Short mmCIF file of C-alpha atoms in Angstrom, two decimals:
data_model
loop_
_atom_site.label_atom_id
_atom_site.label_comp_id
_atom_site.label_asym_id
_atom_site.label_seq_id
_atom_site.Cartn_x
_atom_site.Cartn_y
_atom_site.Cartn_z
CA MET A 1 0.00 0.00 0.00
CA ASN A 2 1.22 3.51 -0.86
CA PHE A 3 2.54 5.20 2.31
CA ASP A 4 0.70 8.49 1.68
CA PHE A 5 -2.58 6.64 1.15
CA PHE A 6 -1.90 4.51 4.24
CA ALA A 7 -1.23 7.60 6.35
CA THR A 8 -4.32 9.39 5.02
CA GLU A 9 -6.63 6.43 5.54
CA PHE A 10 -5.51 5.58 9.04
CA GLY A 11 -5.25 9.26 9.91
CA THR A 12 -8.92 9.60 8.95
CA LEU A 13 -9.84 6.61 11.10
CA PHE A 14 -7.93 8.11 14.02
CA ILE A 15 -9.84 11.40 13.67
CA VAL A 16 -13.18 9.57 13.58
CA ALA A 17 -12.32 7.51 16.67
CA PHE A 18 -10.79 10.41 18.61
CA LEU A 19 -13.64 12.85 17.94
CA SER A 20 -16.30 10.21 18.55
CA SER A 21 -14.68 9.24 21.84
CA PHE A 22 -15.56 12.70 23.18
CA GLY A 23 -19.14 12.33 22.01
CA HIS A 24 -20.50 8.89 21.16
CA CYS A 25 -18.27 6.83 23.48
CA TYR A 26 -18.86 9.35 26.27
CA SER A 27 -22.60 8.68 26.00
CA MET A 28 -22.50 4.93 25.27
CA CYS A 29 -19.81 3.61 27.60
CA GLY A 30 -19.12 6.41 30.05
CA GLY A 31 -21.61 4.93 32.50
CA PHE A 32 -19.74 1.61 32.55
CA SER A 33 -16.48 3.41 33.24
CA LEU A 34 -17.98 5.50 36.04
CA ALA A 35 -19.62 2.43 37.60
CA PHE A 36 -16.31 0.56 37.54
CA MET A 37 -14.52 3.48 39.24
CA ALA A 38 -17.30 3.74 41.82
CA PHE A 39 -16.97 0.05 42.72
CA ASN A 40 -13.22 0.50 43.19
CA ALA A 41 -13.31 3.99 44.72
CA ASN A 42 -11.57 2.84 47.89
CA SER A 43 -8.63 1.32 46.04
CA ASN A 44 -5.29 3.12 46.25
CA GLN A 45 -4.55 1.81 42.73
CA LEU A 46 -7.60 3.26 41.00
CA PHE A 47 -5.68 4.76 38.07
CA PHE A 48 -3.86 1.46 37.47
CA LEU A 49 -7.16 -0.44 37.58
CA ASN A 50 -8.73 2.06 35.20
CA CYS A 51 -5.85 1.51 32.77
CA MET A 52 -6.32 -2.26 33.08
CA TYR A 53 -10.02 -1.84 32.34
CA HIS A 54 -9.29 -0.05 29.06
CA ILE A 55 -6.48 -2.43 28.08
CA PHE A 56 -8.93 -5.33 28.21
CA ARG A 57 -11.58 -3.28 26.42
CA ILE A 58 -9.06 -2.90 23.60
CA CYS A 59 -8.30 -6.63 23.77
CA ALA A 60 -11.99 -7.29 23.06
CA TYR A 61 -11.78 -5.03 19.99
CA LEU A 62 -8.74 -6.98 18.79
CA VAL A 63 -10.62 -10.28 19.13
CA LEU A 64 -13.46 -8.83 17.06
CA GLY A 65 -10.94 -7.44 14.56
CA LEU A 66 -9.37 -10.89 14.22
CA ILE A 67 -12.74 -12.53 13.53
CA PHE A 68 -13.94 -9.95 11.00
CA GLY A 69 -10.49 -9.62 9.44
CA LEU A 70 -10.32 -13.37 8.83
CA PHE A 71 -13.76 -13.30 7.23
CA GLY A 72 -12.69 -10.36 5.03
CA ASN A 73 -9.57 -12.26 4.00
CA ILE A 74 -11.70 -15.24 2.94
CA LEU A 75 -13.82 -12.93 0.76
CA ALA A 76 -10.63 -11.45 -0.71
CA LEU A 77 -9.69 -14.82 -2.23
CA ASN A 78 -12.02 -13.97 -5.11
CA ALA A 79 -11.52 -10.53 -6.71
CA GLN A 80 -15.15 -10.10 -7.80
CA ILE A 81 -16.54 -11.16 -4.43
CA GLN A 82 -14.10 -8.79 -2.69
CA SER A 83 -15.18 -5.87 -4.92
CA PHE A 84 -18.84 -6.59 -4.29
CA SER A 85 -18.23 -6.89 -0.54
CA LEU A 86 -16.43 -3.51 -0.55
CA PHE A 87 -19.45 -2.00 -2.28
CA ILE A 88 -21.83 -3.50 0.32
CA LEU A 89 -19.58 -2.46 3.22
CA GLY A 90 -19.46 1.07 1.83
CA ILE A 91 -23.25 1.21 1.62
CA PHE A 92 -23.45 -0.12 5.19
CA MET A 93 -21.01 2.55 6.42
CA THR A 94 -22.95 5.31 4.65
CA VAL A 95 -26.29 4.18 6.11
CA LEU A 96 -24.65 3.77 9.52
CA GLY A 97 -23.19 7.28 9.30
CA PHE A 98 -26.62 8.79 8.62
CA ALA A 99 -28.13 6.61 11.36
CA LEU A 100 -25.54 7.88 13.85
CA LEU A 101 -26.03 11.45 12.70
CA PHE A 102 -29.82 11.48 13.05
CA ARG A 103 -30.13 8.75 15.72
CA GLY A 104 -33.46 7.36 14.55
CA LYS A 105 -35.07 3.93 14.36
CA ILE A 106 -32.34 2.53 12.10
CA LEU A 107 -29.66 3.09 14.74
CA ALA A 108 -31.94 1.72 17.45
CA CYS A 109 -32.41 -1.44 15.37
CA ILE A 110 -28.64 -1.74 14.77
CA GLU A 111 -27.58 -1.18 18.38
CA ASN A 112 -30.41 -2.92 20.24
CA LEU A 113 -29.33 -6.50 19.62
CA ASN A 114 -31.42 -7.78 22.51
CA PHE A 115 -30.23 -11.40 22.45
CA PHE A 116 -26.57 -10.35 22.56
CA THR A 117 -27.06 -7.43 24.95
CA ALA A 118 -28.89 -9.63 27.45
CA TYR A 119 -26.05 -12.19 27.50
CA ASN A 120 -23.36 -9.50 27.77
CA MET A 121 -25.23 -7.70 30.56
CA LYS A 122 -25.36 -10.95 32.56
CA ILE A 123 -21.56 -11.06 32.43
CA ILE A 124 -21.32 -7.38 33.39
CA ARG A 125 -23.72 -7.80 36.34
CA LYS A 126 -21.72 -10.83 37.48
CA ALA A 127 -18.46 -8.88 37.22
CA MET A 128 -19.90 -6.09 39.36
CA GLN A 129 -19.64 -8.46 42.32
CA TYR A 130 -15.85 -8.33 42.05
CA LYS A 131 -13.32 -5.61 42.71
CA GLY A 132 -9.72 -4.97 41.76
CA VAL A 133 -7.94 -6.56 38.81
CA LYS A 134 -10.57 -9.27 38.31
CA SER A 135 -13.24 -6.60 37.97
CA ALA A 136 -11.09 -4.60 35.52
CA VAL A 137 -10.41 -7.64 33.32
CA ILE A 138 -14.00 -8.91 33.09
CA LEU A 139 -15.78 -5.55 32.89
CA GLY A 140 -13.26 -4.10 30.45
CA PHE A 141 -13.46 -7.09 28.12
CA ALA A 142 -17.28 -7.21 28.32
CA ASN A 143 -17.46 -3.47 27.59
CA GLY A 144 -15.73 -4.14 24.27
CA PHE A 145 -18.68 -6.33 23.18
CA VAL A 146 -21.42 -3.80 23.96
CA PRO A 147 -23.45 -3.27 20.72
CA CYS A 148 -22.33 0.06 19.27
CA GLY A 149 -22.75 1.70 15.86
CA LEU A 150 -19.26 3.18 15.98
CA VAL A 151 -17.68 -0.22 16.68
CA TYR A 152 -19.62 -1.62 13.72
CA PHE A 153 -18.09 1.03 11.46
CA PHE A 154 -14.57 0.04 12.50
CA LEU A 155 -15.35 -3.67 12.18
CA ALA A 156 -16.68 -3.08 8.66
CA ASN A 157 -13.46 -1.20 7.92
CA ALA A 158 -11.36 -4.03 9.38
CA MET A 159 -13.26 -6.49 7.21
CA SER A 160 -12.43 -4.44 4.09
CA LYS A 161 -8.65 -4.73 4.59
CA ASP A 162 -6.43 -6.96 2.48
CA SER A 163 -4.36 -8.27 5.37
CA LEU A 164 -5.11 -9.48 8.87
CA SER A 165 -2.44 -7.19 10.33
CA GLU A 166 -4.24 -4.14 8.89
CA SER A 167 -7.56 -5.39 10.28
CA LEU A 168 -6.04 -5.74 13.75
CA PHE A 169 -4.37 -2.34 13.42
CA VAL A 170 -7.74 -0.72 12.62
CA MET A 171 -9.25 -2.06 15.85
CA LEU A 172 -6.12 -1.24 17.87
CA LEU A 173 -6.20 2.30 16.50
CA PHE A 174 -9.87 2.61 17.43
CA GLY A 175 -9.28 1.36 20.95
CA LEU A 176 -6.24 3.54 21.63
CA SER A 177 -7.91 6.63 20.15
CA THR A 178 -10.79 6.33 22.61
CA VAL A 179 -8.60 5.92 25.70
CA PRO A 180 -7.93 9.63 26.53
CA ALA A 181 -11.61 10.56 26.70
CA MET A 182 -12.65 7.39 28.51
CA LEU A 183 -9.70 7.32 30.92
CA PHE A 184 -10.31 10.88 32.09
CA PHE A 185 -14.08 10.68 31.65
CA SER A 186 -15.07 12.04 35.05
CA GLN A 187 -12.71 15.03 34.78
CA LEU A 188 -13.88 15.86 31.25
CA ALA A 189 -17.59 15.20 31.73
CA GLN A 190 -18.66 18.83 32.07
CA MET A 191 -16.70 20.00 29.03
CA LEU A 192 -17.78 16.98 26.98
CA HIS A 193 -21.44 17.80 27.59
CA THR A 194 -20.95 21.00 25.59
CA LEU A 195 -18.68 19.65 22.85
CA LYS A 196 -20.06 16.18 22.20
CA LYS A 197 -22.64 17.29 19.61
CA VAL A 198 -19.98 19.09 17.54
CA PHE A 199 -17.54 16.16 17.72
CA ASN A 200 -20.26 13.63 16.91
CA THR A 201 -21.45 15.57 13.86
CA LEU A 202 -17.91 15.89 12.47
CA SER A 203 -17.05 12.22 12.96
CA TYR A 204 -20.36 10.95 11.55
CA CYS A 205 -19.98 13.10 8.43
CA ILE A 206 -16.51 11.59 7.91
CA ILE A 207 -18.03 8.09 8.28
CA ILE A 208 -20.60 8.90 5.58
CA GLY A 209 -17.87 10.22 3.27
CA TYR A 210 -15.70 7.17 3.90
CA GLY A 211 -18.62 4.85 3.18
CA ILE A 212 -19.38 6.57 -0.12
CA TYR A 213 -15.70 6.38 -1.09
CA LEU A 214 -15.46 2.66 -0.23
CA SER A 215 -18.62 1.88 -2.22
CA TYR A 216 -17.21 3.78 -5.17
CA MET A 217 -13.92 1.84 -4.99
CA GLY A 218 -15.77 -1.48 -4.78
CA LEU A 219 -18.13 -0.61 -7.65
CA ARG A 220 -15.31 0.70 -9.84
CA THR A 221 -13.29 -2.50 -9.40
CA PHE A 222 -16.36 -4.70 -9.81
CA VAL A 223 -17.46 -2.98 -13.02
#
């Protein structure tokens, strides 16, 4: 891959993740982070535990990236199937971007995967009985599997990559880009309340643009 294109593409993904972390992630997962810190408020290693929590949240993203990356690699074995899948993934990203932007019934349908949410919430409720490192590991990892439109965008992107290493890098980049906002969530909460709409709008517009571009690339190759 051309280095300039590589830098531009992953730079764009970083911007989407970083901006969204101060808006979407703040709303979706901030409560989990605050609950975890509340359960461990008496610990003299709270910052360390918080870091552990987010490390295992990122580990969950890497597991998902591995699964979707492998599936994308299987599709890439046939050039026509890969081109068609890029077109479909681009359409999905574009629809997802509009769904995130306007937060209507489409997004509710995408994010409210009741069967999966119920199972994941059982794990989270069980983990809330623990404290310390065990709590950080289980809750952090479970947090990574919470149904989320933004995660779906990055998984679709990971699936579109030609190599498994790029797929994993996409999810690693997403996870790391969200750490600053989530790690210092409580300190930033007041400021984020004012800025989250602006950051969300910018990142969702980029998602829409990226989806249109990916669909175009898939259609051009397919035709």
